[in-house]
Amino acid sequence: MTVAERTLDAIEHFRKLVAENIRKIGEDREFIALSNLWNQAAIRHSYAQNFTWLGRPIIQAPQDIYAAQELIWTCRPDLIIETGIAHGGSLVLNASMLALLDYCDAVETGCALDPKAGHRKVVGVDIDIRSYNRAAIDAHPMRHKIRPIQGSSVAPEVMQQISAHAEGYERIMVFLDSNHTHDHVLEELELYAPYVSKGSYCVVWDTGVEDLPEEMCSNRPWGKGNNPKTAVWEYMKRLQDEGRKARVGGDLRFEIDHTIEYKLAITASPDGFLKRV
């Protein structure tokens, strides 16, 4: 066996080892239940508020941040659309990953890199971009890759802007993280999921609300039975409906990628990683 063959063999061996690790986690219901209990305890401590990305609060668990960067690196989108901006940390995360893709392309091709000339961008929608958050985003070095839109993520005038921004882009990824009620997320899925390119993802954050005790969401308009996960379930059922398949030519198909949530073990978004196939 040559050195190259031994190297490939070692790489494949490690890949299979990781795949087996992930499979075993998915089958270990006690471990998954323990992770759910940990999530509940973390929420009581507002754990997800403790982290930043390049200086901006991101309000996500580190495991989910890690998942986002893996997906972006693997799928190499040219456009990322996200709903829900808050402090702008996720905008900056996504923009910085796109900037890194630009950098790696320049290294690979040997071309000079003009940081502000790249076509990759992030479009973010929020019903209320607060002035201090907008000022911080505007002052950030990643701002040239960010296109903020203020308005309801499901409003016709916002969707017109989304359509304009998406024109000419072929590799698109979507992150949904705004109003977490069933009806709102379901409408977002109907509107935004079709933008996702084949092989890419529509990630629905905070589906884990369905797995929380009812009292943990008593002060929210969402809760058990009315949340992003129930919206995902309903959307997947709609896609399976034969009548709907006929209307879209059978082309709009997603599957829930459980591999991601199993590898993370701790995530706010079980059943929330939707891959277009």
PDB file of C-alpha atoms in Angstrom:
ATOM      1  CA  MET A   1       0.000   0.000   0.000  1.00  0.00           C
ATOM      2  CA  THR A   2       1.370   3.396  -0.990  1.00  0.00           C
ATOM      3  CA  VAL A   3       1.637   6.387   1.333  1.00  0.00           C
ATOM      4  CA  ALA A   4      -1.285   8.016  -0.483  1.00  0.00           C
ATOM      5  CA  GLU A   5      -3.395   4.874  -0.100  1.00  0.00           C
ATOM      6  CA  ARG A   6      -2.541   4.608   3.609  1.00  0.00           C
ATOM      7  CA  THR A   7      -3.495   8.256   4.061  1.00  0.00           C
ATOM      8  CA  LEU A   8      -6.841   7.777   2.331  1.00  0.00           C
ATOM      9  CA  ASP A   9      -7.434   4.644   4.367  1.00  0.00           C
ATOM     10  CA  ALA A  10      -6.753   6.532   7.618  1.00  0.00           C
ATOM     11  CA  ILE A  11      -9.072   9.374   6.582  1.00  0.00           C
ATOM     12  CA  GLU A  12     -11.860   6.951   5.700  1.00  0.00           C
ATOM     13  CA  HIS A  13     -11.316   5.045   8.947  1.00  0.00           C
ATOM     14  CA  PHE A  14     -11.721   8.250  10.957  1.00  0.00           C
ATOM     15  CA  ARG A  15     -14.818   9.248   8.952  1.00  0.00           C
ATOM     16  CA  LYS A  16     -16.441   5.898   9.730  1.00  0.00           C
ATOM     17  CA  LEU A  17     -15.449   6.208  13.391  1.00  0.00           C
ATOM     18  CA  VAL A  18     -17.159   9.594  13.675  1.00  0.00           C
ATOM     19  CA  ALA A  19     -20.248   8.328  11.822  1.00  0.00           C
ATOM     20  CA  GLU A  20     -20.491   5.438  14.287  1.00  0.00           C
ATOM     21  CA  ASN A  21     -20.106   7.819  17.237  1.00  0.00           C
ATOM     22  CA  ILE A  22     -22.982   9.922  15.936  1.00  0.00           C
ATOM     23  CA  ARG A  23     -25.166   6.883  15.266  1.00  0.00           C
ATOM     24  CA  LYS A  24     -24.664   5.629  18.818  1.00  0.00           C
ATOM     25  CA  ILE A  25     -25.541   9.015  20.292  1.00  0.00           C
ATOM     26  CA  GLY A  26     -28.790   9.022  18.308  1.00  0.00           C
ATOM     27  CA  GLU A  27     -29.686   5.603  19.683  1.00  0.00           C
ATOM     28  CA  ASP A  28     -28.812   6.470  23.291  1.00  0.00           C
ATOM     29  CA  ARG A  29     -32.159   7.784  24.481  1.00  0.00           C
ATOM     30  CA  GLU A  30     -30.910   8.242  28.048  1.00  0.00           C
ATOM     31  CA  PHE A  31     -28.111  10.506  26.810  1.00  0.00           C
ATOM     32  CA  ILE A  32     -30.546  12.491  24.647  1.00  0.00           C
ATOM     33  CA  ALA A  33     -32.911  12.828  27.628  1.00  0.00           C
ATOM     34  CA  LEU A  34     -30.010  14.013  29.783  1.00  0.00           C
ATOM     35  CA  SER A  35     -29.136  16.610  27.147  1.00  0.00           C
ATOM     36  CA  ASN A  36     -32.745  17.820  27.195  1.00  0.00           C
ATOM     37  CA  LEU A  37     -32.581  18.206  30.978  1.00  0.00           C
ATOM     38  CA  TRP A  38     -29.315  20.124  30.589  1.00  0.00           C
ATOM     39  CA  ASN A  39     -30.993  22.417  28.042  1.00  0.00           C
ATOM     40  CA  GLN A  40     -33.791  23.161  30.479  1.00  0.00           C
ATOM     41  CA  ALA A  41     -31.331  24.026  33.241  1.00  0.00           C
ATOM     42  CA  ALA A  42     -29.303  26.184  30.833  1.00  0.00           C
ATOM     43  CA  ILE A  43     -32.398  28.142  29.803  1.00  0.00           C
ATOM     44  CA  ARG A  44     -33.081  28.969  33.451  1.00  0.00           C
ATOM     45  CA  HIS A  45     -29.623  30.566  33.562  1.00  0.00           C
ATOM     46  CA  SER A  46     -30.081  32.393  30.210  1.00  0.00           C
ATOM     47  CA  TYR A  47     -26.993  30.457  29.116  1.00  0.00           C
ATOM     48  CA  ALA A  48     -27.281  31.287  25.400  1.00  0.00           C
ATOM     49  CA  GLN A  49     -26.950  35.016  26.147  1.00  0.00           C
ATOM     50  CA  ASN A  50     -23.372  34.576  27.361  1.00  0.00           C
ATOM     51  CA  PHE A  51     -21.624  34.378  23.985  1.00  0.00           C
ATOM     52  CA  THR A  52     -20.486  36.703  21.225  1.00  0.00           C
ATOM     53  CA  TRP A  53     -19.196  36.305  17.682  1.00  0.00           C
ATOM     54  CA  LEU A  54     -16.568  38.851  16.650  1.00  0.00           C
ATOM     55  CA  GLY A  55     -17.827  41.159  19.362  1.00  0.00           C
ATOM     56  CA  ARG A  56     -21.602  40.934  18.832  1.00  0.00           C
ATOM     57  CA  PRO A  57     -23.960  38.998  21.157  1.00  0.00           C
ATOM     58  CA  ILE A  58     -25.176  35.945  19.249  1.00  0.00           C
ATOM     59  CA  ILE A  59     -27.713  34.443  21.705  1.00  0.00           C
ATOM     60  CA  GLN A  60     -27.184  30.845  20.617  1.00  0.00           C
ATOM     61  CA  ALA A  61     -25.697  27.820  22.324  1.00  0.00           C
ATOM     62  CA  PRO A  62     -22.062  27.252  21.257  1.00  0.00           C
ATOM     63  CA  GLN A  63     -23.004  23.859  19.828  1.00  0.00           C
ATOM     64  CA  ASP A  64     -25.483  25.447  17.427  1.00  0.00           C
ATOM     65  CA  ILE A  65     -22.944  28.108  16.471  1.00  0.00           C
ATOM     66  CA  TYR A  66     -20.556  25.304  15.628  1.00  0.00           C
ATOM     67  CA  ALA A  67     -23.243  23.591  13.538  1.00  0.00           C
ATOM     68  CA  ALA A  68     -23.858  26.789  11.560  1.00  0.00           C
ATOM     69  CA  GLN A  69     -20.196  27.147  10.611  1.00  0.00           C
ATOM     70  CA  GLU A  70     -19.982  23.477   9.590  1.00  0.00           C
ATOM     71  CA  LEU A  71     -23.036  23.819   7.351  1.00  0.00           C
ATOM     72  CA  ILE A  72     -21.748  27.014   5.725  1.00  0.00           C
ATOM     73  CA  TRP A  73     -18.315  25.502   5.123  1.00  0.00           C
ATOM     74  CA  THR A  74     -19.813  22.316   3.667  1.00  0.00           C
ATOM     75  CA  CYS A  75     -22.536  23.883   1.497  1.00  0.00           C
ATOM     76  CA  ARG A  76     -20.567  27.024   0.506  1.00  0.00           C
ATOM     77  CA  PRO A  77     -23.613  29.277   0.011  1.00  0.00           C
ATOM     78  CA  ASP A  78     -23.312  32.569  -1.847  1.00  0.00           C
ATOM     79  CA  LEU A  79     -26.356  33.996  -0.094  1.00  0.00           C
ATOM     80  CA  ILE A  80     -27.646  33.438   3.431  1.00  0.00           C
ATOM     81  CA  ILE A  81     -31.108  34.670   4.376  1.00  0.00           C
ATOM     82  CA  GLU A  82     -31.988  34.862   8.046  1.00  0.00           C
ATOM     83  CA  THR A  83     -35.014  36.063   9.970  1.00  0.00           C
ATOM     84  CA  GLY A  84     -34.533  37.469  13.435  1.00  0.00           C
ATOM     85  CA  ILE A  85     -31.556  39.773  13.991  1.00  0.00           C
ATOM     86  CA  ALA A  86     -31.608  40.773  17.689  1.00  0.00           C
ATOM     87  CA  HIS A  87     -28.071  42.055  18.489  1.00  0.00           C
ATOM     88  CA  GLY A  88     -26.677  40.977  15.126  1.00  0.00           C
ATOM     89  CA  GLY A  89     -24.334  38.208  16.269  1.00  0.00           C
ATOM     90  CA  SER A  90     -25.701  35.641  13.848  1.00  0.00           C
ATOM     91  CA  LEU A  91     -25.497  38.153  10.996  1.00  0.00           C
ATOM     92  CA  VAL A  92     -21.837  38.697  11.815  1.00  0.00           C
ATOM     93  CA  LEU A  93     -21.203  34.951  12.156  1.00  0.00           C
ATOM     94  CA  ASN A  94     -22.700  34.220   8.761  1.00  0.00           C
ATOM     95  CA  ALA A  95     -20.985  37.205   7.131  1.00  0.00           C
ATOM     96  CA  SER A  96     -17.614  36.217   8.566  1.00  0.00           C
ATOM     97  CA  MET A  97     -18.006  32.647   7.275  1.00  0.00           C
ATOM     98  CA  LEU A  98     -18.835  33.982   3.806  1.00  0.00           C
ATOM     99  CA  ALA A  99     -15.804  36.253   4.025  1.00  0.00           C
ATOM    100  CA  LEU A 100     -13.699  33.221   4.917  1.00  0.00           C
ATOM    101  CA  LEU A 101     -15.032  31.420   1.841  1.00  0.00           C
ATOM    102  CA  ASP A 102     -13.989  34.438  -0.236  1.00  0.00           C
ATOM    103  CA  TYR A 103     -10.535  34.290   1.327  1.00  0.00           C
ATOM    104  CA  CYS A 104     -10.129  30.567   0.664  1.00  0.00           C
ATOM    105  CA  ASP A 105     -11.266  31.015  -2.947  1.00  0.00           C
ATOM    106  CA  ALA A 106      -8.598  33.690  -3.392  1.00  0.00           C
ATOM    107  CA  VAL A 107      -5.909  31.450  -1.895  1.00  0.00           C
ATOM    108  CA  GLU A 108      -6.956  28.544  -4.114  1.00  0.00           C
ATOM    109  CA  THR A 109      -7.033  30.579  -7.327  1.00  0.00           C
ATOM    110  CA  GLY A 110      -4.050  32.782  -6.518  1.00  0.00           C
ATOM    111  CA  CYS A 111      -6.106  35.921  -7.129  1.00  0.00           C
ATOM    112  CA  ALA A 112      -5.771  39.103  -5.096  1.00  0.00           C
ATOM    113  CA  LEU A 113      -8.580  39.519  -2.573  1.00  0.00           C
ATOM    114  CA  ASP A 114     -10.570  42.719  -2.348  1.00  0.00           C
ATOM    115  CA  PRO A 115     -12.603  42.154   0.856  1.00  0.00           C
ATOM    116  CA  LYS A 116     -15.419  44.426  -0.270  1.00  0.00           C
ATOM    117  CA  ALA A 117     -15.678  43.100  -3.819  1.00  0.00           C
ATOM    118  CA  GLY A 118     -17.017  39.613  -3.044  1.00  0.00           C
ATOM    119  CA  HIS A 119     -20.572  38.856  -4.159  1.00  0.00           C
ATOM    120  CA  ARG A 120     -21.469  36.671  -1.175  1.00  0.00           C
ATOM    121  CA  LYS A 121     -23.815  38.351   1.307  1.00  0.00           C
ATOM    122  CA  VAL A 122     -26.206  37.883   4.212  1.00  0.00           C
ATOM    123  CA  VAL A 123     -29.729  39.289   4.191  1.00  0.00           C
ATOM    124  CA  GLY A 124     -31.246  39.676   7.656  1.00  0.00           C
ATOM    125  CA  VAL A 125     -34.857  40.520   8.497  1.00  0.00           C
ATOM    126  CA  ASP A 126     -36.223  41.772  11.802  1.00  0.00           C
ATOM    127  CA  ILE A 127     -39.510  43.435  12.640  1.00  0.00           C
ATOM    128  CA  ASP A 128     -37.661  45.914  14.900  1.00  0.00           C
ATOM    129  CA  ILE A 129     -33.946  46.571  14.410  1.00  0.00           C
ATOM    130  CA  ARG A 130     -33.282  48.633  17.489  1.00  0.00           C
ATOM    131  CA  SER A 131     -31.196  51.738  16.964  1.00  0.00           C
ATOM    132  CA  TYR A 132     -28.284  50.663  19.186  1.00  0.00           C
ATOM    133  CA  ASN A 133     -28.102  47.283  17.466  1.00  0.00           C
ATOM    134  CA  ARG A 134     -28.269  48.847  14.014  1.00  0.00           C
ATOM    135  CA  ALA A 135     -25.472  51.276  14.989  1.00  0.00           C
ATOM    136  CA  ALA A 136     -23.284  48.401  16.213  1.00  0.00           C
ATOM    137  CA  ILE A 137     -23.919  46.372  13.054  1.00  0.00           C
ATOM    138  CA  ASP A 138     -23.237  49.403  10.850  1.00  0.00           C
ATOM    139  CA  ALA A 139     -19.896  49.927  12.638  1.00  0.00           C
ATOM    140  CA  HIS A 140     -18.795  46.307  12.303  1.00  0.00           C
ATOM    141  CA  PRO A 141     -16.052  45.335   9.792  1.00  0.00           C
ATOM    142  CA  MET A 142     -18.398  42.691   8.337  1.00  0.00           C
ATOM    143  CA  ARG A 143     -21.055  45.301   7.511  1.00  0.00           C
ATOM    144  CA  HIS A 144     -20.216  45.308   3.781  1.00  0.00           C
ATOM    145  CA  LYS A 145     -21.574  41.756   3.548  1.00  0.00           C
ATOM    146  CA  ILE A 146     -24.791  42.422   5.473  1.00  0.00           C
ATOM    147  CA  ARG A 147     -28.115  43.665   4.074  1.00  0.00           C
ATOM    148  CA  PRO A 148     -30.563  44.369   6.950  1.00  0.00           C
ATOM    149  CA  ILE A 149     -34.288  44.669   6.283  1.00  0.00           C
ATOM    150  CA  GLN A 150     -36.699  46.026   8.893  1.00  0.00           C
ATOM    151  CA  GLY A 151     -40.219  44.640   8.782  1.00  0.00           C
ATOM    152  CA  SER A 152     -42.231  41.498   9.398  1.00  0.00           C
ATOM    153  CA  SER A 153     -40.496  38.517   7.833  1.00  0.00           C
ATOM    154  CA  VAL A 154     -43.773  37.444   6.207  1.00  0.00           C
ATOM    155  CA  ALA A 155     -44.907  40.858   4.935  1.00  0.00           C
ATOM    156  CA  PRO A 156     -45.333  41.121   1.139  1.00  0.00           C
ATOM    157  CA  GLU A 157     -43.117  44.207   0.928  1.00  0.00           C
ATOM    158  CA  VAL A 158     -40.338  42.362   2.785  1.00  0.00           C
ATOM    159  CA  MET A 159     -40.659  39.336   0.522  1.00  0.00           C
ATOM    160  CA  GLN A 160     -40.315  41.630  -2.485  1.00  0.00           C
ATOM    161  CA  GLN A 161     -36.974  42.785  -1.098  1.00  0.00           C
ATOM    162  CA  ILE A 162     -35.915  39.206  -0.379  1.00  0.00           C
ATOM    163  CA  SER A 163     -36.729  38.256  -3.966  1.00  0.00           C
ATOM    164  CA  ALA A 164     -34.673  41.172  -5.283  1.00  0.00           C
ATOM    165  CA  HIS A 165     -31.693  40.294  -3.089  1.00  0.00           C
ATOM    166  CA  ALA A 166     -31.867  36.611  -4.102  1.00  0.00           C
ATOM    167  CA  GLU A 167     -31.861  37.325  -7.820  1.00  0.00           C
ATOM    168  CA  GLY A 168     -28.874  35.743  -9.539  1.00  0.00           C
ATOM    169  CA  TYR A 169     -27.825  33.586  -6.576  1.00  0.00           C
ATOM    170  CA  GLU A 170     -27.741  29.808  -7.009  1.00  0.00           C
ATOM    171  CA  ARG A 171     -26.412  28.537  -3.646  1.00  0.00           C
ATOM    172  CA  ILE A 172     -28.696  29.795  -0.886  1.00  0.00           C
ATOM    173  CA  MET A 173     -29.064  28.870   2.800  1.00  0.00           C
ATOM    174  CA  VAL A 174     -31.833  29.994   5.181  1.00  0.00           C
ATOM    175  CA  PHE A 175     -31.950  30.413   8.976  1.00  0.00           C
ATOM    176  CA  LEU A 176     -35.332  31.070  10.624  1.00  0.00           C
ATOM    177  CA  ASP A 177     -35.197  32.604  14.101  1.00  0.00           C
ATOM    178  CA  SER A 178     -37.899  35.252  14.545  1.00  0.00           C
ATOM    179  CA  ASN A 179     -41.377  34.858  16.055  1.00  0.00           C
ATOM    180  CA  HIS A 180     -41.543  31.259  17.342  1.00  0.00           C
ATOM    181  CA  THR A 181     -45.300  30.645  17.084  1.00  0.00           C
ATOM    182  CA  HIS A 182     -46.489  27.729  14.959  1.00  0.00           C
ATOM    183  CA  ASP A 183     -48.390  29.868  12.459  1.00  0.00           C
ATOM    184  CA  HIS A 184     -45.579  32.362  11.950  1.00  0.00           C
ATOM    185  CA  VAL A 185     -42.837  29.776  11.473  1.00  0.00           C
ATOM    186  CA  LEU A 186     -45.061  27.738   9.159  1.00  0.00           C
ATOM    187  CA  GLU A 187     -45.649  30.817   7.017  1.00  0.00           C
ATOM    188  CA  GLU A 188     -41.921  31.540   7.018  1.00  0.00           C
ATOM    189  CA  LEU A 189     -41.238  27.987   5.859  1.00  0.00           C
ATOM    190  CA  GLU A 190     -43.729  28.368   3.030  1.00  0.00           C
ATOM    191  CA  LEU A 191     -42.114  31.640   1.945  1.00  0.00           C
ATOM    192  CA  TYR A 192     -38.405  31.061   2.551  1.00  0.00           C
ATOM    193  CA  ALA A 193     -37.762  27.322   2.145  1.00  0.00           C
ATOM    194  CA  PRO A 194     -38.246  27.451  -1.649  1.00  0.00           C
ATOM    195  CA  TYR A 195     -35.208  29.773  -1.848  1.00  0.00           C
ATOM    196  CA  VAL A 196     -32.941  27.041  -0.453  1.00  0.00           C
ATOM    197  CA  SER A 197     -30.769  25.450  -3.120  1.00  0.00           C
ATOM    198  CA  LYS A 198     -30.544  21.670  -3.452  1.00  0.00           C
ATOM    199  CA  GLY A 199     -28.034  20.220  -1.029  1.00  0.00           C
ATOM    200  CA  SER A 200     -28.286  23.267   1.232  1.00  0.00           C
ATOM    201  CA  TYR A 201     -30.280  23.805   4.423  1.00  0.00           C
ATOM    202  CA  CYS A 202     -33.184  25.630   5.961  1.00  0.00           C
ATOM    203  CA  VAL A 203     -32.412  25.683   9.685  1.00  0.00           C
ATOM    204  CA  VAL A 204     -35.337  26.356  12.010  1.00  0.00           C
ATOM    205  CA  TRP A 205     -33.950  27.468  15.355  1.00  0.00           C
ATOM    206  CA  ASP A 206     -35.570  26.843  18.750  1.00  0.00           C
ATOM    207  CA  THR A 207     -37.633  23.808  17.790  1.00  0.00           C
ATOM    208  CA  GLY A 208     -36.698  22.549  21.253  1.00  0.00           C
ATOM    209  CA  VAL A 209     -39.526  24.654  22.701  1.00  0.00           C
ATOM    210  CA  GLU A 210     -41.747  21.608  22.078  1.00  0.00           C
ATOM    211  CA  ASP A 211     -39.637  19.566  24.499  1.00  0.00           C
ATOM    212  CA  LEU A 212     -39.757  22.057  27.379  1.00  0.00           C
ATOM    213  CA  PRO A 213     -42.167  21.923  30.335  1.00  0.00           C
ATOM    214  CA  GLU A 214     -45.195  24.105  29.639  1.00  0.00           C
ATOM    215  CA  GLU A 215     -44.419  26.464  32.520  1.00  0.00           C
ATOM    216  CA  MET A 216     -41.111  27.480  30.931  1.00  0.00           C
ATOM    217  CA  CYS A 217     -42.958  29.330  28.160  1.00  0.00           C
ATOM    218  CA  SER A 218     -45.909  30.624  30.161  1.00  0.00           C
ATOM    219  CA  ASN A 219     -44.934  34.255  29.476  1.00  0.00           C
ATOM    220  CA  ARG A 220     -44.539  33.700  25.727  1.00  0.00           C
ATOM    221  CA  PRO A 221     -47.013  33.517  22.821  1.00  0.00           C
ATOM    222  CA  TRP A 222     -45.505  30.115  21.955  1.00  0.00           C
ATOM    223  CA  GLY A 223     -45.153  26.895  23.916  1.00  0.00           C
ATOM    224  CA  LYS A 224     -45.806  23.169  23.765  1.00  0.00           C
ATOM    225  CA  GLY A 225     -47.971  22.397  20.726  1.00  0.00           C
ATOM    226  CA  ASN A 226     -47.396  25.872  19.277  1.00  0.00           C
ATOM    227  CA  ASN A 227     -43.773  26.369  18.280  1.00  0.00           C
ATOM    228  CA  PRO A 228     -41.153  25.975  15.527  1.00  0.00           C
ATOM    229  CA  LYS A 229     -41.036  22.167  15.822  1.00  0.00           C
ATOM    230  CA  THR A 230     -44.790  21.779  15.323  1.00  0.00           C
ATOM    231  CA  ALA A 231     -44.458  24.104  12.323  1.00  0.00           C
ATOM    232  CA  VAL A 232     -41.676  21.916  10.889  1.00  0.00           C
ATOM    233  CA  TRP A 233     -43.809  18.804  11.340  1.00  0.00           C
ATOM    234  CA  GLU A 234     -46.760  20.456   9.592  1.00  0.00           C
ATOM    235  CA  TYR A 235     -44.589  21.740   6.776  1.00  0.00           C
ATOM    236  CA  MET A 236     -43.054  18.331   6.175  1.00  0.00           C
ATOM    237  CA  LYS A 237     -46.545  16.812   6.047  1.00  0.00           C
ATOM    238  CA  ARG A 238     -47.602  19.391   3.494  1.00  0.00           C
ATOM    239  CA  LEU A 239     -44.624  18.550   1.302  1.00  0.00           C
ATOM    240  CA  GLN A 240     -45.571  14.894   1.423  1.00  0.00           C
ATOM    241  CA  ASP A 241     -49.079  15.635   0.271  1.00  0.00           C
ATOM    242  CA  GLU A 242     -49.500  14.374  -3.288  1.00  0.00           C
ATOM    243  CA  GLY A 243     -51.554  17.365  -4.341  1.00  0.00           C
ATOM    244  CA  ARG A 244     -48.871  19.766  -3.190  1.00  0.00           C
ATOM    245  CA  LYS A 245     -46.173  17.740  -4.931  1.00  0.00           C
ATOM    246  CA  ALA A 246     -48.115  18.064  -8.151  1.00  0.00           C
ATOM    247  CA  ARG A 247     -48.364  21.839  -7.759  1.00  0.00           C
ATOM    248  CA  VAL A 248     -44.611  22.233  -7.278  1.00  0.00           C
ATOM    249  CA  GLY A 249     -43.664  19.596  -9.805  1.00  0.00           C
ATOM    250  CA  GLY A 250     -42.344  17.308  -7.086  1.00  0.00           C
ATOM    251  CA  ASP A 251     -39.189  19.427  -6.940  1.00  0.00           C
ATOM    252  CA  LEU A 252     -39.459  20.923  -3.438  1.00  0.00           C
ATOM    253  CA  ARG A 253     -38.345  18.166  -1.076  1.00  0.00           C
ATOM    254  CA  PHE A 254     -36.685  18.366   2.329  1.00  0.00           C
ATOM    255  CA  GLU A 255     -35.538  15.802   4.836  1.00  0.00           C
ATOM    256  CA  ILE A 256     -34.760  16.322   8.517  1.00  0.00           C
ATOM    257  CA  ASP A 257     -31.029  15.798   8.970  1.00  0.00           C
ATOM    258  CA  HIS A 258     -30.910  14.122  12.384  1.00  0.00           C
ATOM    259  CA  THR A 259     -27.171  13.546  12.021  1.00  0.00           C
ATOM    260  CA  ILE A 260     -26.516  17.172  12.965  1.00  0.00           C
ATOM    261  CA  GLU A 261     -28.564  17.157  16.161  1.00  0.00           C
ATOM    262  CA  TYR A 262     -27.131  13.775  17.193  1.00  0.00           C
ATOM    263  CA  LYS A 263     -23.537  14.919  16.701  1.00  0.00           C
ATOM    264  CA  LEU A 264     -24.238  18.068  18.734  1.00  0.00           C
ATOM    265  CA  ALA A 265     -26.157  16.196  21.446  1.00  0.00           C
ATOM    266  CA  ILE A 266     -26.925  19.615  22.953  1.00  0.00           C
ATOM    267  CA  THR A 267     -28.949  21.790  20.582  1.00  0.00           C
ATOM    268  CA  ALA A 268     -31.860  24.211  20.693  1.00  0.00           C
ATOM    269  CA  SER A 269     -33.122  22.805  17.407  1.00  0.00           C
ATOM    270  CA  PRO A 270     -33.960  19.084  17.303  1.00  0.00           C
ATOM    271  CA  ASP A 271     -35.832  18.287  14.049  1.00  0.00           C
ATOM    272  CA  GLY A 272     -34.820  21.773  12.883  1.00  0.00           C
ATOM    273  CA  PHE A 273     -32.058  21.025  10.378  1.00  0.00           C
ATOM    274  CA  LEU A 274     -33.882  20.651   7.064  1.00  0.00           C
ATOM    275  CA  LYS A 275     -31.821  19.633   4.047  1.00  0.00           C
ATOM    276  CA  ARG A 276     -33.183  20.188   0.569  1.00  0.00           C
ATOM    277  CA  VAL A 277     -32.806  17.015  -1.492  1.00  0.00           C
TER     278      VAL A 277
END
